[in-house]
CSV table of C-alpha atoms and ligand atoms in Angstrom, one decimal:
chain,number,residue,atom,x,y,z
A,1,UNK,CA,-4.0,57.9,-20.5
A,2,UNK,CA,-7.7,57.3,-20.0
A,3,UNK,CA,-9.4,54.7,-17.8
A,4,UNK,CA,-7.4,51.5,-17.2
A,5,UNK,CA,-9.7,49.0,-18.9
A,6,UNK,CA,-6.9,46.5,-19.2
A,7,UNK,CA,-6.5,46.1,-15.4
A,8,UNK,CA,-10.3,45.6,-15.0
A,9,UNK,CA,-10.2,42.9,-17.7
A,10,UNK,CA,-7.1,41.3,-16.0
A,11,UNK,CA,-8.9,41.2,-12.7
A,12,UNK,CA,-11.9,39.4,-14.3
A,13,UNK,CA,-9.5,36.8,-15.8
A,14,UNK,CA,-7.6,36.3,-12.6
A,15,UNK,CA,-10.7,36.1,-10.4
A,16,UNK,CA,-12.7,33.8,-12.7
A,17,UNK,CA,-10.2,31.0,-13.6
A,18,UNK,CA,-11.3,28.4,-16.1
A,19,UNK,CA,-14.0,30.5,-17.7
A,20,UNK,CA,-12.6,31.4,-21.1
A,21,UNK,CA,-16.0,32.1,-22.8
A,22,UNK,CA,-16.8,34.5,-20.0
A,23,UNK,CA,-13.4,36.2,-20.4
A,24,UNK,CA,-14.0,36.5,-24.1
A,25,UNK,CA,-17.4,38.2,-23.7
A,26,UNK,CA,-16.1,40.6,-21.0
A,27,UNK,CA,-13.1,41.6,-23.2
A,28,UNK,CA,-15.2,42.2,-26.2
A,29,UNK,CA,-17.6,44.5,-24.4
A,30,UNK,CA,-15.0,46.3,-22.2
A,31,UNK,CA,-12.6,47.0,-25.0
A,32,UNK,CA,-15.2,48.7,-27.0
A,33,UNK,CA,-16.5,50.9,-24.3
A,34,UNK,CA,-13.2,52.5,-23.3
A,35,UNK,CA,-14.1,55.8,-24.9
A,36,UNK,CA,-17.4,55.9,-22.9
A,37,UNK,CA,-15.4,55.5,-19.7
A,38,UNK,CA,-13.1,58.4,-20.7
A,39,UNK,CA,-16.1,60.6,-21.4
A,40,UNK,CA,-17.9,59.6,-18.1
A,41,UNK,CA,-15.5,59.7,-15.1
A,42,UNK,CA,-18.6,59.3,-12.9
A,43,UNK,CA,-18.8,55.7,-14.2
A,44,UNK,CA,-15.3,55.0,-13.1
A,45,UNK,CA,-15.8,56.6,-9.7
A,46,UNK,CA,-18.8,54.4,-9.1
A,47,UNK,CA,-16.8,51.3,-10.2
A,48,UNK,CA,-19.4,50.4,-12.7
A,49,UNK,CA,-17.2,48.0,-14.7
A,50,UNK,CA,-16.0,46.2,-11.6
A,51,UNK,CA,-19.6,45.8,-10.5
A,52,UNK,CA,-21.2,44.9,-13.9
A,53,UNK,CA,-18.7,42.1,-14.4
A,54,UNK,CA,-19.6,40.4,-11.1
A,55,UNK,CA,-23.0,38.7,-11.2
A,56,UNK,CA,-25.7,39.7,-8.7
A,57,UNK,CA,-25.8,36.0,-7.8
A,58,UNK,CA,-24.9,32.6,-9.2
A,59,UNK,CA,-27.2,29.7,-8.2
A,60,UNK,CA,-26.1,26.2,-8.9
A,61,UNK,CA,-28.0,23.1,-7.8
A,62,UNK,CA,-28.3,19.3,-8.1
A,63,UNK,CA,-30.9,18.0,-10.5
A,64,UNK,CA,-31.5,14.3,-9.8
A,65,UNK,CA,-34.0,12.3,-11.9
A,66,UNK,CA,-34.9,8.8,-12.8
A,67,UNK,CA,-34.5,7.6,-16.4
A,68,UNK,CA,-36.8,5.1,-18.2
A,69,UNK,CA,-34.7,2.2,-17.1
A,70,UNK,CA,-35.2,3.2,-13.4
A,71,UNK,CA,-31.7,4.4,-13.0
A,72,UNK,CA,-30.9,7.6,-11.1
A,73,UNK,CA,-29.2,10.3,-13.1
A,74,UNK,CA,-27.7,13.5,-11.7
A,75,UNK,CA,-27.2,16.8,-13.6
A,76,UNK,CA,-26.1,20.2,-12.6
A,77,UNK,CA,-28.6,23.1,-12.9
A,78,UNK,CA,-27.7,26.8,-12.7
A,79,UNK,CA,-29.1,30.3,-13.0
A,80,UNK,CA,-26.9,33.3,-13.2
A,81,UNK,CA,-28.8,36.5,-12.2
A,82,UNK,CA,-26.3,39.0,-13.6
A,83,UNK,CA,-27.8,42.4,-13.4
A,84,UNK,CA,-31.3,43.8,-12.8
A,85,UNK,CA,-30.6,47.6,-13.1
A,86,UNK,CA,-33.2,48.2,-15.8
A,87,UNK,CA,-35.8,45.5,-15.0
A,88,UNK,CA,-36.4,42.0,-13.8
A,89,UNK,CA,-33.8,39.4,-14.7
A,90,UNK,CA,-34.6,37.9,-18.2
A,91,UNK,CA,-32.8,35.4,-20.3
A,92,UNK,CA,-33.0,31.8,-21.6
A,93,UNK,CA,-32.2,28.4,-20.3
A,94,UNK,CA,-29.8,26.1,-22.2
A,95,UNK,CA,-29.9,22.3,-21.9
A,96,UNK,CA,-26.8,21.0,-23.6
A,97,UNK,CA,-24.0,18.6,-22.5
A,98,UNK,CA,-21.4,21.4,-23.1
A,99,UNK,CA,-23.0,23.7,-20.5
A,100,UNK,CA,-20.8,24.7,-17.6
A,101,UNK,CA,-20.5,27.9,-15.5
A,102,UNK,CA,-18.4,29.8,-18.1
A,103,UNK,CA,-21.0,29.3,-20.8
A,104,UNK,CA,-23.9,30.5,-18.6
A,105,UNK,CA,-21.9,33.5,-17.4
A,106,UNK,CA,-20.9,34.6,-20.9
A,107,UNK,CA,-24.5,34.3,-22.0
A,108,UNK,CA,-25.8,36.1,-18.9
A,109,UNK,CA,-23.3,38.9,-19.4
A,110,UNK,CA,-24.2,39.4,-23.0
A,111,UNK,CA,-27.9,39.3,-22.1
A,112,UNK,CA,-27.5,42.5,-20.0
A,113,UNK,CA,-26.6,44.6,-23.0
A,114,UNK,CA,-28.8,42.9,-25.4
A,115,UNK,CA,-31.8,43.4,-23.2
A,116,UNK,CA,-30.9,47.1,-22.7
A,117,UNK,CA,-30.9,47.5,-26.5
A,118,UNK,CA,-34.4,46.1,-26.9
A,119,UNK,CA,-35.8,49.4,-25.5
A,120,UNK,CA,-37.8,47.2,-23.0
A,121,UNK,CA,-37.2,47.1,-19.2
A,122,UNK,CA,-35.4,43.8,-18.7
A,123,UNK,CA,-32.3,42.9,-16.8
A,124,UNK,CA,-29.8,40.1,-17.8
A,125,UNK,CA,-29.7,36.5,-16.7
A,126,UNK,CA,-29.1,33.0,-18.1
A,127,UNK,CA,-29.5,29.5,-16.9
A,128,UNK,CA,-29.4,25.9,-17.9
A,129,UNK,CA,-27.9,22.5,-17.4
A,130,UNK,CA,-25.5,20.0,-18.8
A,131,UNK,CA,-28.5,17.7,-19.4
A,132,UNK,CA,-28.6,16.4,-23.0
A,133,UNK,CA,-32.2,16.1,-24.3
A,134,UNK,CA,-30.9,14.2,-27.4
A,135,UNK,CA,-32.1,10.6,-27.4
A,136,UNK,CA,-34.2,11.1,-24.3
A,137,UNK,CA,-37.9,10.1,-24.2
A,138,UNK,CA,-40.6,12.8,-23.6
A,139,UNK,CA,-41.1,11.3,-20.1
A,140,UNK,CA,-37.4,11.5,-19.3
A,141,UNK,CA,-37.4,15.2,-20.4
A,142,UNK,CA,-40.5,15.8,-18.3
A,143,UNK,CA,-38.9,14.3,-15.2
A,144,UNK,CA,-35.7,16.2,-15.7
A,145,UNK,CA,-37.7,19.5,-16.2
A,146,UNK,CA,-39.7,18.8,-13.0
A,147,UNK,CA,-36.6,18.2,-11.0
A,148,UNK,CA,-34.9,21.3,-12.4
A,149,UNK,CA,-37.9,23.5,-11.6
A,150,UNK,CA,-38.1,21.9,-8.1
A,151,UNK,CA,-35.1,24.1,-7.2
A,152,UNK,CA,-35.4,26.9,-9.7
A,153,UNK,CA,-39.0,27.9,-8.7
A,154,UNK,CA,-37.9,29.6,-5.4
A,155,UNK,CA,-35.6,32.0,-7.3
A,156,UNK,CA,-37.9,33.2,-10.1
A,157,UNK,CA,-41.2,35.1,-10.5
A,158,UNK,CA,-42.9,37.4,-12.9
A,159,UNK,CA,-41.3,40.5,-11.4
A,160,UNK,CA,-38.1,38.8,-10.3
A,161,UNK,CA,-36.7,36.6,-13.0
A,162,UNK,CA,-38.4,35.3,-16.1
A,163,UNK,CA,-36.5,32.5,-17.9
A,164,UNK,CA,-37.2,31.3,-21.5
A,165,UNK,CA,-35.7,28.9,-24.1
A,166,UNK,CA,-32.3,28.6,-25.7
A,167,UNK,CA,-30.4,25.6,-27.1
A,168,UNK,CA,-32.3,22.4,-26.2
A,169,UNK,CA,-35.2,24.3,-24.6
A,170,UNK,CA,-38.2,24.8,-26.8
A,171,UNK,CA,-41.9,24.6,-26.5
A,172,UNK,CA,-42.0,21.1,-25.0
A,173,UNK,CA,-39.5,22.0,-22.2
A,174,UNK,CA,-41.2,25.3,-21.5
A,175,UNK,CA,-44.5,23.4,-21.1
A,176,UNK,CA,-43.1,20.9,-18.6
A,177,UNK,CA,-41.3,23.8,-16.7
A,178,UNK,CA,-44.5,26.0,-16.5
A,179,UNK,CA,-46.6,23.0,-15.5
A,180,UNK,CA,-44.4,22.2,-12.5
A,181,UNK,CA,-43.9,25.8,-11.5
A,182,UNK,CA,-47.6,26.4,-11.1
A,183,UNK,CA,-47.9,23.2,-9.1
A,184,UNK,CA,-45.1,24.1,-6.7
A,185,UNK,CA,-45.9,27.8,-6.4
A,186,UNK,CA,-49.6,27.5,-6.4
A,187,UNK,CA,-49.5,30.4,-8.8
A,188,UNK,CA,-50.1,30.4,-12.5
A,189,UNK,CA,-48.1,33.6,-13.0
A,190,UNK,CA,-46.2,34.3,-16.2
A,191,UNK,CA,-42.9,33.1,-15.0
A,192,UNK,CA,-41.6,31.9,-18.3
A,193,UNK,CA,-41.8,33.1,-21.9
A,194,UNK,CA,-42.0,31.0,-25.0
A,195,UNK,CA,-45.3,29.6,-23.7
A,196,UNK,CA,-47.8,28.0,-26.0
A,197,UNK,CA,-50.6,30.2,-27.3
A,198,UNK,CA,-53.3,28.4,-25.3
A,199,UNK,CA,-51.7,29.2,-21.9
A,200,UNK,CA,-50.3,32.7,-22.2
A,201,UNK,CA,-47.8,32.6,-25.1
A,202,UNK,CA,-47.4,35.2,-27.7
A,203,UNK,CA,-47.8,34.9,-31.5
A,204,UNK,CA,-44.5,35.4,-33.3
A,205,UNK,CA,-42.3,34.5,-30.2
A,206,UNK,CA,-41.2,31.2,-31.9
A,207,UNK,CA,-40.4,33.2,-35.1
A,208,UNK,CA,-38.9,36.2,-33.4
A,209,UNK,CA,-35.2,35.5,-33.2
A,210,UNK,CA,-34.8,34.4,-36.8
A,211,UNK,CA,-37.2,37.1,-38.1
A,212,UNK,CA,-35.3,39.7,-36.1
A,213,UNK,CA,-31.9,38.6,-37.3
A,214,UNK,CA,-33.2,38.9,-40.9
A,215,UNK,CA,-34.7,42.3,-40.3
A,216,UNK,CA,-31.4,43.4,-38.8
A,217,UNK,CA,-29.6,42.2,-42.0
A,218,UNK,CA,-32.1,44.0,-44.1
A,219,UNK,CA,-31.5,47.3,-42.1
A,220,UNK,CA,-27.8,46.9,-42.5
A,221,UNK,CA,-28.2,46.3,-46.3
A,222,UNK,CA,-30.4,49.4,-46.5
A,223,UNK,CA,-27.5,51.6,-45.4
A,224,UNK,CA,-26.0,50.7,-48.7
A,225,UNK,CA,-29.2,51.1,-50.7
A,226,UNK,CA,-29.7,47.3,-51.0
A,227,UNK,CA,-32.0,44.6,-49.6
A,228,UNK,CA,-32.2,40.8,-49.1
A,229,UNK,CA,-34.0,40.2,-52.4
A,230,UNK,CA,-32.0,38.0,-54.6
A,231,UNK,CA,-29.2,37.5,-52.0
A,232,UNK,CA,-27.6,34.1,-51.5
A,233,UNK,CA,-27.6,33.3,-47.8
A,234,UNK,CA,-25.9,30.6,-45.7
A,235,UNK,CA,-27.5,29.7,-42.3
A,236,UNK,CA,-25.9,27.4,-39.7
A,237,UNK,CA,-27.8,25.3,-37.2
A,238,UNK,CA,-31.3,23.9,-38.0
A,239,UNK,CA,-33.1,24.7,-34.7
A,240,UNK,CA,-35.5,27.4,-33.8
A,241,UNK,CA,-33.4,30.4,-34.9
A,242,UNK,CA,-32.1,28.8,-38.1
A,243,UNK,CA,-35.6,27.7,-39.2
A,244,UNK,CA,-37.3,31.1,-38.9
A,245,UNK,CA,-34.3,32.8,-40.5
A,246,UNK,CA,-34.9,30.6,-43.5
A,247,UNK,CA,-38.6,31.5,-43.5
A,248,UNK,CA,-38.0,35.2,-43.3
A,249,UNK,CA,-35.2,35.3,-45.9
A,250,UNK,CA,-37.6,33.4,-48.2
A,251,UNK,CA,-40.4,35.9,-47.5
A,252,UNK,CA,-38.1,38.8,-48.4
A,253,UNK,CA,-37.0,37.2,-51.6
A,254,UNK,CA,-33.6,35.8,-50.7
A,255,UNK,CA,-32.3,32.3,-51.1
A,256,UNK,CA,-30.9,30.1,-48.3
A,257,UNK,CA,-28.6,27.3,-49.5
A,258,UNK,CA,-27.3,25.7,-46.2
A,259,UNK,CA,-28.4,24.4,-42.9
A,260,UNK,CA,-26.4,22.3,-40.4
A,261,UNK,CA,-26.3,20.5,-37.1
A,262,UNK,CA,-23.5,19.2,-34.9
A,263,UNK,CA,-22.9,16.3,-37.4
A,264,UNK,CA,-22.6,18.3,-40.7
A,265,UNK,CA,-23.9,20.7,-43.3
A,266,UNK,CA,-26.4,20.4,-46.1
A,267,UNK,CA,-25.8,22.5,-49.2
A,268,UNK,CA,-28.9,22.8,-51.5
A,269,UNK,CA,-28.0,25.1,-54.4
A,270,UNK,CA,-31.6,25.3,-55.5
A,271,UNK,CA,-32.5,26.9,-52.2
A,272,UNK,CA,-34.5,25.7,-49.1
A,273,UNK,CA,-38.0,26.5,-50.2
A,274,UNK,CA,-41.1,26.9,-48.0
A,275,UNK,CA,-42.0,23.2,-48.6
A,276,UNK,CA,-38.5,22.0,-47.8
A,277,UNK,CA,-38.5,24.1,-44.7
A,278,UNK,CA,-41.8,22.6,-43.5
A,279,UNK,CA,-40.1,19.2,-43.9
A,280,UNK,CA,-37.1,20.4,-41.9
A,281,UNK,CA,-39.4,21.6,-39.1
A,282,UNK,CA,-41.0,18.2,-38.9
A,283,UNK,CA,-37.6,16.5,-39.0
A,284,UNK,CA,-36.1,18.7,-36.2
A,285,UNK,CA,-39.1,19.5,-34.0
A,286,UNK,CA,-41.2,16.4,-34.1
A,287,UNK,CA,-39.0,13.5,-35.2
A,288,UNK,CA,-35.8,15.1,-33.7
A,289,UNK,CA,-33.7,13.6,-36.5
A,290,UNK,CA,-30.4,14.6,-38.1
A,291,UNK,CA,-30.0,17.2,-40.9
A,292,UNK,CA,-28.2,14.5,-43.1
A,293,UNK,CA,-31.7,13.1,-43.9
A,294,UNK,CA,-32.4,16.4,-45.9
A,295,UNK,CA,-29.6,15.5,-48.3
A,296,UNK,CA,-31.1,12.1,-49.0
A,297,UNK,CA,-34.6,13.4,-49.3
A,298,UNK,CA,-33.9,16.4,-51.6
A,299,UNK,CA,-30.8,15.2,-53.4
A,300,UNK,CA,-28.7,17.9,-51.9
A,301,UNK,CA,-25.0,17.7,-51.0
A,302,UNK,CA,-24.1,16.6,-47.4
A,303,UNK,CA,-20.8,17.7,-45.9
A,304,UNK,CA,-20.1,15.5,-42.9
A,305,UNK,CA,-18.4,17.2,-40.0
A,306,UNK,CA,-18.3,20.6,-41.9
A,307,UNK,CA,-19.7,24.0,-41.2
A,308,UNK,CA,-21.5,26.1,-43.9
A,309,UNK,CA,-18.8,28.8,-44.2
A,310,UNK,CA,-17.0,27.6,-47.3
A,311,UNK,CA,-20.2,27.9,-49.4
A,312,UNK,CA,-20.3,31.0,-51.6
A,313,UNK,CA,-22.8,33.6,-50.3
A,314,UNK,CA,-23.7,37.3,-49.9
A,315,UNK,CA,-25.1,37.0,-46.4
A,316,UNK,CA,-24.2,34.6,-43.6
A,317,UNK,CA,-26.5,33.9,-40.5
A,318,UNK,CA,-24.6,32.0,-37.9
A,319,UNK,CA,-27.5,30.5,-35.9
A,320,UNK,CA,-26.1,27.5,-34.0
A,321,UNK,CA,-23.7,28.2,-31.1
A,322,UNK,CA,-20.7,30.1,-29.7
A,323,UNK,CA,-17.4,30.3,-31.6
A,324,UNK,CA,-18.7,28.5,-34.7
A,325,UNK,CA,-17.1,31.1,-37.0
A,326,UNK,CA,-13.3,30.9,-36.5
A,327,UNK,CA,-10.7,33.0,-38.2
A,328,UNK,CA,-10.3,30.4,-41.0
A,329,UNK,CA,-14.0,30.4,-41.6
A,330,UNK,CA,-14.1,34.3,-41.7
A,331,UNK,CA,-11.3,34.3,-44.3
A,332,UNK,CA,-13.2,31.8,-46.4
A,333,UNK,CA,-16.5,33.8,-46.2
A,334,UNK,CA,-14.7,37.0,-47.1
A,335,UNK,CA,-12.8,35.3,-50.0
A,336,UNK,CA,-16.1,34.1,-51.4
A,337,UNK,CA,-17.6,37.6,-51.4
A,338,UNK,CA,-19.7,37.5,-48.2
A,339,UNK,CA,-20.3,41.0,-47.0
A,340,UNK,CA,-23.2,40.7,-44.5
A,341,UNK,CA,-23.0,38.7,-41.3
A,342,UNK,CA,-26.0,38.8,-39.0
A,343,UNK,CA,-25.6,36.7,-35.9
A,344,UNK,CA,-28.7,34.7,-34.8
A,345,UNK,CA,-26.5,32.8,-32.3
A,346,UNK,CA,-24.8,34.3,-29.2
A,347,UNK,CA,-21.1,35.1,-29.7
A,348,UNK,CA,-20.8,32.8,-32.8
A,349,UNK,CA,-17.7,34.6,-34.1
A,350,UNK,CA,-14.3,34.2,-32.4
A,351,UNK,CA,-12.4,37.5,-31.6
A,352,UNK,CA,-10.1,36.9,-34.6
A,353,UNK,CA,-13.1,36.5,-36.9
A,354,UNK,CA,-14.7,39.6,-35.6
A,355,UNK,CA,-11.5,41.6,-36.1
A,356,UNK,CA,-11.4,40.4,-39.7
A,357,UNK,CA,-15.0,41.5,-40.3
A,358,UNK,CA,-14.3,44.9,-38.8
A,359,UNK,CA,-11.1,45.4,-40.7
A,360,UNK,CA,-12.8,44.6,-44.1
A,361,UNK,CA,-15.7,46.9,-43.1
A,362,UNK,CA,-18.4,44.4,-44.1
A,363,UNK,CA,-21.9,44.7,-42.6
A,364,UNK,CA,-21.3,42.8,-39.4
A,365,UNK,CA,-24.2,42.6,-36.9
A,366,UNK,CA,-23.1,41.1,-33.6
A,367,UNK,CA,-25.4,38.8,-31.8
A,368,UNK,CA,-26.4,41.1,-28.9
A,369,UNK,CA,-28.0,43.4,-31.5
A,370,UNK,CA,-28.9,41.1,-34.4
A,371,UNK,CA,-30.6,38.3,-32.3
A,372,UNK,CA,-32.3,40.6,-29.7
A,373,UNK,CA,-35.6,40.1,-31.4
A,374,UNK,CA,-36.1,36.9,-29.5
A,375,UNK,CA,-35.9,38.4,-26.0
A,376,UNK,CA,-37.7,41.6,-27.2
A,377,UNK,CA,-40.7,39.5,-28.2
A,378,UNK,CA,-40.4,37.7,-24.8
A,379,UNK,CA,-40.8,41.2,-23.4
A,380,UNK,CA,-43.9,41.7,-25.6
A,381,UNK,CA,-45.2,38.3,-24.2
A,382,UNK,CA,-44.7,39.7,-20.7
A,383,UNK,CA,-46.6,42.9,-21.6
A,384,UNK,CA,-49.5,40.9,-23.0
A,385,UNK,CA,-49.5,38.6,-19.9
A,386,UNK,CA,-49.7,41.7,-17.6
A,387,UNK,CA,-52.6,43.1,-19.6
A,388,UNK,CA,-54.3,39.7,-19.8
A,389,UNK,CA,-54.6,40.2,-23.5
A,390,UNK,CA,-53.2,38.7,-26.7
A,391,UNK,CA,-52.1,40.8,-29.7
A,392,UNK,CA,-52.5,39.7,-33.3
A,393,UNK,CA,-49.7,38.3,-35.4
A,394,UNK,CA,-49.5,41.5,-37.3
A,395,UNK,CA,-49.3,43.6,-34.2
A,396,UNK,CA,-46.5,41.6,-32.6
A,397,UNK,CA,-44.6,41.3,-35.9
A,398,UNK,CA,-44.8,45.0,-36.5
A,399,UNK,CA,-43.6,45.8,-33.0
A,400,UNK,CA,-40.7,43.4,-33.4
A,401,UNK,CA,-39.8,45.0,-36.8
A,402,UNK,CA,-39.9,48.4,-35.2
A,403,UNK,CA,-37.7,47.3,-32.3
A,404,UNK,CA,-35.1,45.8,-34.7
A,405,UNK,CA,-35.1,49.1,-36.6
A,406,UNK,CA,-34.6,51.0,-33.4
A,407,UNK,CA,-31.8,48.7,-32.3
A,408,UNK,CA,-30.1,49.2,-35.6
A,409,UNK,CA,-30.5,53.0,-35.4
A,410,UNK,CA,-29.1,53.0,-31.8
A,411,UNK,CA,-26.0,51.1,-32.9
A,412,UNK,CA,-25.5,53.4,-35.9
A,413,UNK,CA,-25.8,56.5,-33.8
A,414,UNK,CA,-23.6,55.3,-30.9
A,415,UNK,CA,-20.9,54.2,-33.3
A,416,UNK,CA,-21.1,57.6,-35.1
A,417,UNK,CA,-21.0,59.5,-31.9
A,418,UNK,CA,-17.9,57.8,-30.8
A,419,UNK,CA,-16.1,58.2,-34.2
A,420,UNK,CA,-16.5,54.6,-35.5
A,421,UNK,CA,-19.2,54.9,-38.2
A,422,UNK,CA,-20.5,51.5,-39.4
A,423,UNK,CA,-19.0,49.6,-36.5
A,424,UNK,CA,-21.9,47.7,-35.0
A,425,UNK,CA,-19.8,46.0,-32.4
A,426,UNK,CA,-18.9,49.4,-30.8
A,427,UNK,CA,-22.4,50.7,-31.5
A,428,UNK,CA,-24.2,47.9,-29.8
A,429,UNK,CA,-21.8,47.7,-26.8
A,430,UNK,CA,-21.8,51.4,-26.2
A,431,UNK,CA,-25.6,51.9,-26.5
A,432,UNK,CA,-26.4,48.9,-24.3
A,433,UNK,CA,-23.8,49.7,-21.7
A,434,UNK,CA,-24.5,53.4,-21.4
A,435,UNK,CA,-28.2,52.7,-20.6
A,436,UNK,CA,-27.3,50.1,-17.9
A,437,UNK,CA,-24.5,52.2,-16.4
A,438,UNK,CA,-26.8,55.2,-16.0
A,439,UNK,CA,-29.4,53.1,-14.3
A,440,UNK,CA,-26.7,51.7,-11.9
A,441,UNK,CA,-25.6,55.2,-11.1
A,442,UNK,CA,-29.2,56.2,-10.3
A,443,UNK,CA,-29.6,53.3,-7.9
A,444,UNK,CA,-26.5,54.0,-5.8
A,445,UNK,CA,-24.0,51.5,-4.6
A,446,UNK,CA,-26.0,48.2,-4.5
B,501,NDP,P1,-32.0,24.9,-30.9
B,501,NDP,O1,-31.7,23.9,-29.8
B,501,NDP,O2,-33.4,25.0,-31.4
B,501,NDP,O3,-31.0,24.6,-32.1
B,501,NDP,C1,-29.6,24.6,-32.0
B,501,NDP,C2,-29.0,24.2,-33.3
B,501,NDP,O4,-27.6,24.5,-33.3
B,501,NDP,C3,-29.2,22.8,-33.7
B,501,NDP,O5,-29.2,22.6,-35.0
B,501,NDP,C4,-27.9,22.2,-33.1
B,501,NDP,O6,-27.5,21.0,-33.7
B,501,NDP,C5,-26.9,23.3,-33.4
B,501,NDP,N1,-25.8,23.2,-32.4
B,501,NDP,C6,-25.9,23.4,-31.1
B,501,NDP,N2,-24.8,23.2,-30.5
B,501,NDP,C7,-23.9,23.0,-31.4
B,501,NDP,C8,-22.5,22.7,-31.4
B,501,NDP,N3,-21.8,22.7,-30.3
B,501,NDP,N4,-21.9,22.5,-32.7
B,501,NDP,C9,-22.7,22.5,-33.8
B,501,NDP,N5,-24.0,22.7,-33.8
B,501,NDP,C10,-24.6,22.9,-32.7
B,501,NDP,O7,-31.5,26.3,-30.3
B,501,NDP,P2,-31.8,27.8,-30.9
B,501,NDP,O8,-32.1,27.8,-32.3
B,501,NDP,O9,-32.8,28.3,-29.9
B,501,NDP,O10,-30.4,28.5,-30.5
B,501,NDP,C11,-29.4,28.7,-31.5
B,501,NDP,C12,-28.5,29.9,-31.1
B,501,NDP,O11,-29.3,31.1,-31.1
B,501,NDP,C13,-27.8,29.8,-29.7
B,501,NDP,O12,-26.6,30.4,-29.8
B,501,NDP,C14,-28.8,30.6,-28.9
B,501,NDP,O13,-28.1,31.1,-27.7
B,501,NDP,C15,-29.1,31.7,-29.8
B,501,NDP,N6,-30.3,32.5,-29.5
B,501,NDP,C16,-31.5,31.8,-29.3
B,501,NDP,C17,-32.7,32.6,-29.1
B,501,NDP,C18,-34.0,32.0,-29.0
B,501,NDP,O14,-35.0,32.7,-28.8
B,501,NDP,N7,-34.2,30.6,-29.0
B,501,NDP,C19,-32.6,34.0,-28.9
B,501,NDP,C20,-31.3,34.6,-29.2
B,501,NDP,C21,-30.2,33.8,-29.4
B,501,NDP,P3,-27.7,19.6,-32.9
B,501,NDP,O15,-29.1,19.3,-33.0
B,501,NDP,O16,-26.8,18.6,-33.6
B,501,NDP,O17,-27.2,19.8,-31.5
B,502,2IT,O1,-30.3,34.5,-26.0
B,502,2IT,C1,-31.4,34.9,-25.9
B,502,2IT,O2,-31.7,36.1,-26.0
B,502,2IT,C2,-32.5,33.9,-25.7
B,502,2IT,N1,-32.2,32.7,-25.6
B,502,2IT,C3,-33.9,34.4,-25.5
B,502,2IT,C4,-34.1,34.9,-24.1
B,502,2IT,C5,-35.5,35.2,-23.7
B,502,2IT,O3,-35.7,35.5,-22.5
B,502,2IT,O4,-36.4,35.2,-24.5
């Protein structure tokens, strides 16, 4: 009985061959909203699920550029504009050699519901390229970004689609992209977020995803009368999200003992202090070196080729990439007493790992809720741009904090309403989906 979710999922799988990450994201969302479909026959009648799983449009394009040796290189660029029911398309750009359509579609699909949770009017999109910024000179990165924008510019705009950063796209890349956009479009509109302060950026945007994931963990802990203070935390990755997670955990009195990159993990049982973090930021953001150097510099342990999940902790913050917490990692975390997982990354836990976290009833905050602080603060950057104003650090941080509390509350309430108290996966999916589905109904068949 009830709505036949399985056949919708099956059609998505059959109609999108070779896109396992996209299938994974669709299954996770659709399976948890089954009770919403049963309660809202009007969603089924309007074929909301069939429509929401098909992107509004997928744009792919050639990105040719010339490297420092004078050789021509060719990458593929893409932008998936998934759904704009509640606002202009919004979502990051990822530059990483593993990028292909399935990755951008899963990220774009997740972004729809994440953006709906932020309480701000933003639709879902994602883009990127299989370009690898590692080992490239600043000039090569600039030429790539210019070629990428040469095509992308015709598809974006402050009220149409507003990209931002993600893996491999930080302040440097956003600068090159904005510089070329304004030249091509003859328009200095706020078409990207994550801008530098001097030309329209927002205070706290760099910090926002990591700070937000930590606030979300704090909110989850508070449901049990606890907080981050004194907690041992493991963090994966060592990029934007990981760095500011460490900063906020430290500020709230916790202790972070790991960081990682695609080569390995460092384990510093004394904790990654503010001074050590400043060194990591210089290593990763300026020198663009490997995390192994940390172990040499601070006499910490280095685990080549390993992830942080075998290190004993109370709270884990996966902040690197998708499917970085597999079933065996989840088992290890649980065995060592971890009872809080707050996802800074997008879809970092495999379905088997998620099932284990739910079964053991730990405090598990899925990415679309826990890492929504980044895009929420992008939304705040857009508001400031529209007003031609800049808010103070305190103002933006307190709005971010309030938004994370509201997202937490929305998850708790939706999970409760549908008879799954404490299940943040159901809570996040149901709250995000319901908002978008209602907007789609209002707009008719488009
Ligand atoms: P960065 O590029 O700044 O950092 C990425 C980090 O993750 C690096 O340490 C990188 O190591 C590591 N990493 C990337 N890919 C892999 C891989 N395949 N295996 C192991 N390690 C890997 O990106 P961000 O910090 O911005 O993004 C991290 C995660 O957070 C992503 O999942 C992103 O989608 C998500 N996110 C980001 C937001 C933002 O505002 N930036 C907002 C919400 C979510 P290495 O240097 O070796 O590649
Ligand atoms: O995954 C994400 O939410 C981001 N990479 C941030 C997107 C944005 O538009 O700020």
